[in-house]
Coordinates of C-alpha atoms in Angstrom, one line a residue:
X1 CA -9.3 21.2 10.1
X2 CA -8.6 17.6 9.9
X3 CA -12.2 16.7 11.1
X4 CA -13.4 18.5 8.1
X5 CA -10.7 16.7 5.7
X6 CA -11.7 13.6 7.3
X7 CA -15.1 14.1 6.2
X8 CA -14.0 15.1 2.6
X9 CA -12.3 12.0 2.3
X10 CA -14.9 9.9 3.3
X11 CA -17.5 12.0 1.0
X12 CA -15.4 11.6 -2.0
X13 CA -15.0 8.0 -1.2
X14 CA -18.6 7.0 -1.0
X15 CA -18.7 9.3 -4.6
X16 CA -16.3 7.2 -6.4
X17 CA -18.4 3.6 -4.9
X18 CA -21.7 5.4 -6.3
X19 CA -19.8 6.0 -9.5
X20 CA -18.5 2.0 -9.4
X21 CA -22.0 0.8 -8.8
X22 CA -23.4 2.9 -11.4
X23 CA -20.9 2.0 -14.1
X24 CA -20.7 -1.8 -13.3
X25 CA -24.6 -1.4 -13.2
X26 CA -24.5 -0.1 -16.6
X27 CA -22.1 -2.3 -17.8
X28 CA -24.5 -5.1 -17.1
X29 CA -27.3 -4.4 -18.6
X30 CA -24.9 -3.3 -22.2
X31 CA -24.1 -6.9 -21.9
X32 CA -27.4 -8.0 -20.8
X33 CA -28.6 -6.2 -24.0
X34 CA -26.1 -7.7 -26.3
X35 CA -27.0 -11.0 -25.1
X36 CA -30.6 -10.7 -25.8
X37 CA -30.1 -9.7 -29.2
X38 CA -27.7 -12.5 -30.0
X39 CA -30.2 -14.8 -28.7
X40 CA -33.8 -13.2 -30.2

């Protein structure tokens, strides 16, 4: 039981640094965007 809890935890913690990536990602190239247009 706490093997398996364990292993929840850490699935649900590499899940929320995917979702950090992916937002901070995304978040770059919105400003990355912005910038090009202020710029063109």
């Amino acid at each position: 039981r706490k093997l398996s809890k364990a292993k929840l935890n850490n699935l649900i913690y590499k899940t929320n640094i995917k979702d950090i990536k992916g937002s901070s990602y995304s978040l770059l190239t919105y400003i990355n965007k912005i910038t090009l247009l202020k710029f063109t």
